[in-house]
Amino acid sequence: QNPVLTCAHVTDVPAAFVADPFMVRSDGVWYMFFEVMVRPLGIGQIGLAISNDGLVWKYQQIVVAEPYHLSYPYVFEWMTDYYMIPESYIAGSVRLYKAAKFPTEWVFVKTLLTGPHYADSSIFRHEDRWWMFTESSLDMKHDSVRLFYSEYLEGPWLEHPRSPVVDNNPHIARPAGRALVINGKPVRYAQDCFPIYGTQVRAFEITELTTENYQEREIGEHPLLTGSGTGWNKDGMHHIDPHQINENRWIACVDGWHWTPKSTDD
């Protein structure tokens, strides 16, 4: 039954909404990290929920909080450790966190990028390099996505010569969840932010990715996710985090929104 989590499930802070869910699985247990918009502060913090089957979830607590807004907690495993890159564009940086005690204790490791506006940064590994998409529109049009790469997770990070790989196109720029590598081909998800932010999600296969060149093509003729016209995701959907369970089965966490006082649910 959806939604599996709403702001009503948050017990340790007064929440206006929840959004941007990312999952990891460890020892058969699913851990979901997501933005919790704290109502009196007007900023996001990162919350945690746990599930044994990926279907029934139990909210736990806030696990990452800063004096500024956090969202989009892109969590991933690398070399038996867990890392997170939450959106922190208000701090003017892309910041890497590491789990000191997974899943509840996280410590800041290093600033990966510094700039005036890097939003919804999405990292993945392909052909022995790290790659990262990040939205960079200074006027909040959500229409430009830049690409960076690095030999090492902690950098140094270099901007791709073809970056921005999407410019002046709010339909296909802003990242919309976990970038994947499927059968050797990277796939990125993008929010359609026209006419308004977070309308629907599109998928793109990256057909060429080197330190010199970049090419992509949209997968399918229609958006992957869009508003249903009724209920919790009536007006739009803007996020997906897919995970392959076995050869024939996937599970994904998504978010959606509708214009009510409790406007976004996972």
Short mmCIF file of C-alpha atoms in Angstrom, two decimals:
data_model
loop_
_atom_site.label_atom_id
_atom_site.label_comp_id
_atom_site.label_asym_id
_atom_site.label_seq_id
_atom_site.Cartn_x
_atom_site.Cartn_y
_atom_site.Cartn_z
CA GLN A 1 0.00 0.00 0.00
CA ASN A 2 1.30 3.43 -0.96
CA PRO A 3 2.45 5.77 0.35
CA VAL A 4 4.65 3.69 2.66
CA LEU A 5 5.84 6.81 4.51
CA THR A 6 4.39 10.27 5.06
CA CYS A 7 5.28 13.19 7.30
CA ALA A 8 2.77 11.79 9.80
CA HIS A 9 5.16 8.89 10.46
CA VAL A 10 7.96 11.21 11.63
CA THR A 11 8.03 11.17 15.43
CA ASP A 12 11.08 13.14 16.58
CA VAL A 13 10.58 16.48 14.78
CA PRO A 14 7.47 18.31 13.49
CA ALA A 15 7.52 17.48 9.78
CA ALA A 16 5.86 19.40 6.97
CA PHE A 17 6.67 16.75 4.33
CA VAL A 18 9.09 13.97 3.39
CA ALA A 19 10.83 13.57 0.02
CA ASP A 20 13.81 12.29 -2.00
CA PRO A 21 14.08 8.69 -0.71
CA PHE A 22 17.23 6.59 -1.24
CA MET A 23 17.70 2.99 -0.10
CA VAL A 24 20.49 0.54 0.64
CA ARG A 25 20.21 -3.10 1.68
CA SER A 26 22.48 -4.65 4.30
CA ASP A 27 22.23 -8.17 5.74
CA GLY A 28 18.72 -8.56 4.33
CA VAL A 29 17.41 -5.32 5.85
CA TRP A 30 16.39 -2.26 3.84
CA TYR A 31 17.41 1.20 5.05
CA MET A 32 15.73 4.26 3.56
CA PHE A 33 17.14 7.77 3.95
CA PHE A 34 15.06 10.79 2.95
CA GLU A 35 14.51 14.49 3.41
CA VAL A 36 12.34 15.56 6.35
CA MET A 37 11.22 19.17 6.08
CA VAL A 38 11.23 20.41 9.69
CA ARG A 39 8.26 22.74 9.97
CA PRO A 40 9.43 25.36 12.52
CA LEU A 41 12.96 25.60 11.07
CA GLY A 42 11.97 25.68 7.41
CA ILE A 43 14.95 23.47 6.47
CA GLY A 44 15.39 19.82 5.60
CA GLN A 45 17.11 17.18 7.69
CA ILE A 46 17.84 13.55 6.81
CA GLY A 47 15.58 10.89 8.29
CA LEU A 48 15.82 7.09 8.42
CA ALA A 49 13.27 4.30 8.08
CA ILE A 50 13.87 0.52 8.16
CA SER A 51 12.11 -2.42 6.49
CA ASN A 52 12.62 -6.17 6.43
CA ASP A 53 10.80 -6.67 3.12
CA GLY A 54 10.90 -3.28 1.36
CA LEU A 55 7.14 -2.97 1.71
CA VAL A 56 6.38 -2.21 5.36
CA TRP A 57 8.52 0.57 6.83
CA LYS A 58 9.18 1.83 10.34
CA TYR A 59 10.42 5.36 10.86
CA GLN A 60 13.47 5.59 13.16
CA GLN A 61 14.96 9.06 13.61
CA ILE A 62 16.78 12.04 12.13
CA VAL A 63 20.36 10.93 11.35
CA VAL A 64 21.97 13.98 9.67
CA ALA A 65 21.24 17.62 10.50
CA GLU A 66 23.12 20.83 9.75
CA PRO A 67 22.36 24.52 10.37
CA TYR A 68 21.31 24.73 6.71
CA HIS A 69 18.92 22.83 4.44
CA LEU A 70 19.69 19.21 3.51
CA SER A 71 17.81 16.96 1.10
CA TYR A 72 18.40 14.26 -1.56
CA PRO A 73 20.50 11.93 0.68
CA TYR A 74 22.29 9.95 -2.03
CA VAL A 75 23.53 6.93 -0.04
CA PHE A 76 25.79 4.20 -1.44
CA GLU A 77 28.23 1.48 -0.42
CA TRP A 78 31.91 1.48 -1.38
CA MET A 79 34.69 -0.81 -0.13
CA THR A 80 32.45 -2.16 2.71
CA ASP A 81 31.70 1.37 3.98
CA TYR A 82 28.56 3.46 3.55
CA TYR A 83 28.67 7.01 2.24
CA MET A 84 26.13 9.75 1.68
CA ILE A 85 26.09 12.90 -0.44
CA PRO A 86 23.08 14.94 0.68
CA GLU A 87 22.14 18.04 -1.27
CA SER A 88 23.63 21.08 0.48
CA TYR A 89 23.56 23.77 -2.20
CA ILE A 90 22.80 26.45 0.40
CA ALA A 91 26.26 25.73 1.87
CA GLY A 92 27.77 26.29 -1.59
CA SER A 93 29.27 22.82 -1.79
CA VAL A 94 28.89 19.13 -2.50
CA ARG A 95 29.74 17.36 0.79
CA LEU A 96 30.65 13.71 1.39
CA TYR A 97 29.60 11.95 4.62
CA LYS A 98 30.60 8.51 5.90
CA ALA A 99 28.79 6.22 8.31
CA ALA A 100 30.79 6.02 11.53
CA LYS A 101 28.14 3.64 12.85
CA PHE A 102 25.67 2.58 10.15
CA PRO A 103 22.87 3.54 9.82
CA THR A 104 22.47 6.21 12.51
CA GLU A 105 25.84 7.96 12.93
CA TRP A 106 27.35 9.95 10.06
CA VAL A 107 30.44 12.15 9.95
CA PHE A 108 31.50 14.76 7.42
CA VAL A 109 34.50 13.57 5.37
CA LYS A 110 35.31 16.13 2.70
CA THR A 111 33.96 18.81 0.38
CA LEU A 112 34.02 17.34 -3.12
CA LEU A 113 32.95 20.46 -5.06
CA THR A 114 32.60 24.12 -4.20
CA GLY A 115 30.36 26.41 -6.19
CA PRO A 116 27.43 28.79 -6.02
CA HIS A 117 24.73 26.19 -6.78
CA TYR A 118 25.12 22.40 -7.03
CA ALA A 119 21.82 20.57 -6.47
CA ASP A 120 20.76 16.90 -6.36
CA SER A 121 24.27 15.58 -6.99
CA SER A 122 24.16 11.98 -8.24
CA ILE A 123 27.29 9.83 -8.18
CA PHE A 124 28.06 6.47 -9.80
CA ARG A 125 31.05 4.33 -10.72
CA HIS A 126 31.73 3.22 -14.29
CA GLU A 127 34.87 1.79 -15.90
CA ASP A 128 37.09 2.41 -12.87
CA ARG A 129 36.09 6.07 -12.47
CA TRP A 130 33.64 8.02 -10.39
CA TRP A 131 31.15 10.23 -12.25
CA MET A 132 28.77 12.82 -10.86
CA PHE A 133 25.84 14.77 -12.29
CA THR A 134 24.76 17.94 -10.51
CA GLU A 135 22.21 20.64 -11.35
CA SER A 136 23.74 24.11 -11.57
CA SER A 137 21.13 26.66 -12.64
CA LEU A 138 21.76 29.83 -10.64
CA ASP A 139 18.30 31.26 -11.36
CA MET A 140 16.50 28.11 -10.12
CA LYS A 141 15.18 27.20 -13.57
CA HIS A 142 16.41 23.59 -13.09
CA ASP A 143 17.63 23.60 -16.67
CA SER A 144 21.37 22.86 -16.53
CA VAL A 145 23.24 19.72 -15.43
CA ARG A 146 27.01 19.50 -15.12
CA LEU A 147 29.18 16.39 -15.24
CA PHE A 148 32.32 15.79 -13.18
CA TYR A 149 34.66 12.80 -12.89
CA SER A 150 37.42 11.56 -10.59
CA GLU A 151 39.78 8.63 -10.19
CA TYR A 152 39.06 8.57 -6.47
CA LEU A 153 35.92 9.10 -4.43
CA GLU A 154 37.46 11.93 -2.41
CA GLY A 155 38.81 13.60 -5.54
CA PRO A 156 40.18 15.67 -7.03
CA TRP A 157 37.08 16.09 -9.18
CA LEU A 158 37.38 17.51 -12.71
CA GLU A 159 34.63 19.00 -14.85
CA HIS A 160 33.98 17.15 -18.09
CA PRO A 161 34.90 19.09 -21.26
CA ARG A 162 31.33 18.60 -22.57
CA SER A 163 29.81 19.96 -19.36
CA PRO A 164 27.12 21.17 -18.99
CA VAL A 165 25.82 18.06 -20.72
CA VAL A 166 22.31 19.56 -20.61
CA ASP A 167 21.85 23.32 -20.83
CA ASN A 168 18.75 25.50 -21.01
CA ASN A 169 16.34 22.55 -20.96
CA PRO A 170 14.22 22.20 -17.78
CA HIS A 171 12.54 19.07 -19.16
CA ILE A 172 15.63 16.82 -18.86
CA ALA A 173 18.26 18.45 -16.64
CA ARG A 174 17.87 18.16 -12.87
CA PRO A 175 18.81 14.69 -11.49
CA ALA A 176 15.88 12.60 -10.28
CA GLY A 177 17.47 9.77 -8.32
CA ARG A 178 20.16 7.11 -8.40
CA ALA A 179 22.23 6.77 -11.56
CA LEU A 180 22.62 3.10 -12.52
CA VAL A 181 24.85 0.95 -14.70
CA ILE A 182 22.74 -1.73 -16.39
CA ASN A 183 24.43 -4.27 -18.66
CA GLY A 184 27.44 -1.99 -18.87
CA LYS A 185 25.40 1.07 -19.87
CA PRO A 186 24.95 3.98 -17.44
CA VAL A 187 21.40 5.28 -16.99
CA ARG A 188 20.48 8.62 -15.47
CA TYR A 189 17.09 9.85 -14.33
CA ALA A 190 16.02 13.46 -14.83
CA GLN A 191 13.21 15.57 -13.45
CA ASP A 192 10.92 17.33 -15.87
CA CYS A 193 10.68 20.73 -14.20
CA PHE A 194 8.46 22.49 -16.72
CA PRO A 195 6.08 24.19 -16.27
CA ILE A 196 6.84 23.71 -12.56
CA TYR A 197 9.43 21.86 -10.47
CA GLY A 198 9.12 18.10 -10.06
CA THR A 199 6.43 17.29 -12.60
CA GLN A 200 7.63 13.92 -13.86
CA VAL A 201 10.71 11.68 -14.33
CA ARG A 202 12.47 10.70 -17.54
CA ALA A 203 15.18 8.05 -18.10
CA PHE A 204 18.27 8.40 -20.30
CA GLU A 205 20.78 5.79 -21.45
CA ILE A 206 24.30 7.19 -21.70
CA THR A 207 25.58 5.76 -24.97
CA GLU A 208 29.07 7.29 -24.80
CA LEU A 209 30.94 8.23 -21.64
CA THR A 210 34.65 8.99 -21.68
CA THR A 211 36.74 11.80 -20.27
CA GLU A 212 36.42 13.50 -23.68
CA ASN A 213 32.94 12.65 -24.99
CA TYR A 214 29.37 12.32 -23.79
CA GLN A 215 26.22 11.14 -25.59
CA GLU A 216 22.82 10.05 -24.30
CA ARG A 217 19.39 9.06 -25.59
CA GLU A 218 16.02 9.06 -23.89
CA ILE A 219 14.63 5.63 -23.04
CA GLY A 220 11.05 5.25 -24.24
CA GLU A 221 8.64 7.74 -25.69
CA HIS A 222 6.94 8.69 -22.44
CA PRO A 223 8.02 9.75 -18.93
CA LEU A 224 8.85 6.95 -16.53
CA LEU A 225 6.88 8.52 -13.66
CA THR A 226 4.21 11.21 -13.68
CA GLY A 227 1.34 12.45 -11.58
CA SER A 228 -1.58 10.06 -11.27
CA GLY A 229 -4.28 12.73 -11.12
CA THR A 230 -5.51 11.52 -7.75
CA GLY A 231 -4.26 10.74 -4.24
CA TRP A 232 -0.76 11.10 -2.79
CA ASN A 233 0.95 11.64 -6.17
CA LYS A 234 -1.87 13.56 -7.82
CA ASP A 235 0.15 16.51 -9.13
CA GLY A 236 3.59 15.10 -9.86
CA MET A 237 6.48 12.73 -9.19
CA HIS A 238 10.12 13.73 -9.29
CA HIS A 239 12.32 10.99 -7.83
CA ILE A 240 13.20 7.30 -8.20
CA ASP A 241 15.76 4.99 -6.61
CA PRO A 242 15.61 1.54 -8.29
CA HIS A 243 17.31 -1.62 -7.00
CA GLN A 244 17.53 -4.99 -8.74
CA ILE A 245 16.50 -7.84 -6.44
CA ASN A 246 17.22 -10.69 -8.84
CA GLU A 247 17.28 -11.31 -12.58
CA ASN A 248 13.58 -10.65 -13.03
CA ARG A 249 12.63 -8.37 -10.14
CA TRP A 250 13.23 -4.77 -9.17
CA ILE A 251 12.07 -2.60 -6.30
CA ALA A 252 12.15 1.19 -6.20
CA CYS A 253 11.31 3.97 -3.81
CA VAL A 254 9.75 7.06 -5.36
CA ASP A 255 8.11 10.25 -4.19
CA GLY A 256 5.09 12.20 -5.28
CA TRP A 257 3.26 15.35 -4.31
CA HIS A 258 -0.11 17.04 -4.27
CA TRP A 259 -1.18 20.50 -3.21
CA THR A 260 -2.36 20.05 0.39
CA PRO A 261 -0.82 21.15 3.73
CA LYS A 262 0.93 17.73 3.74
CA SER A 263 2.16 17.92 0.20
CA THR A 264 4.81 15.26 -0.38
CA ASP A 265 4.91 11.57 0.53
CA ASP A 266 7.33 8.72 -0.09
#
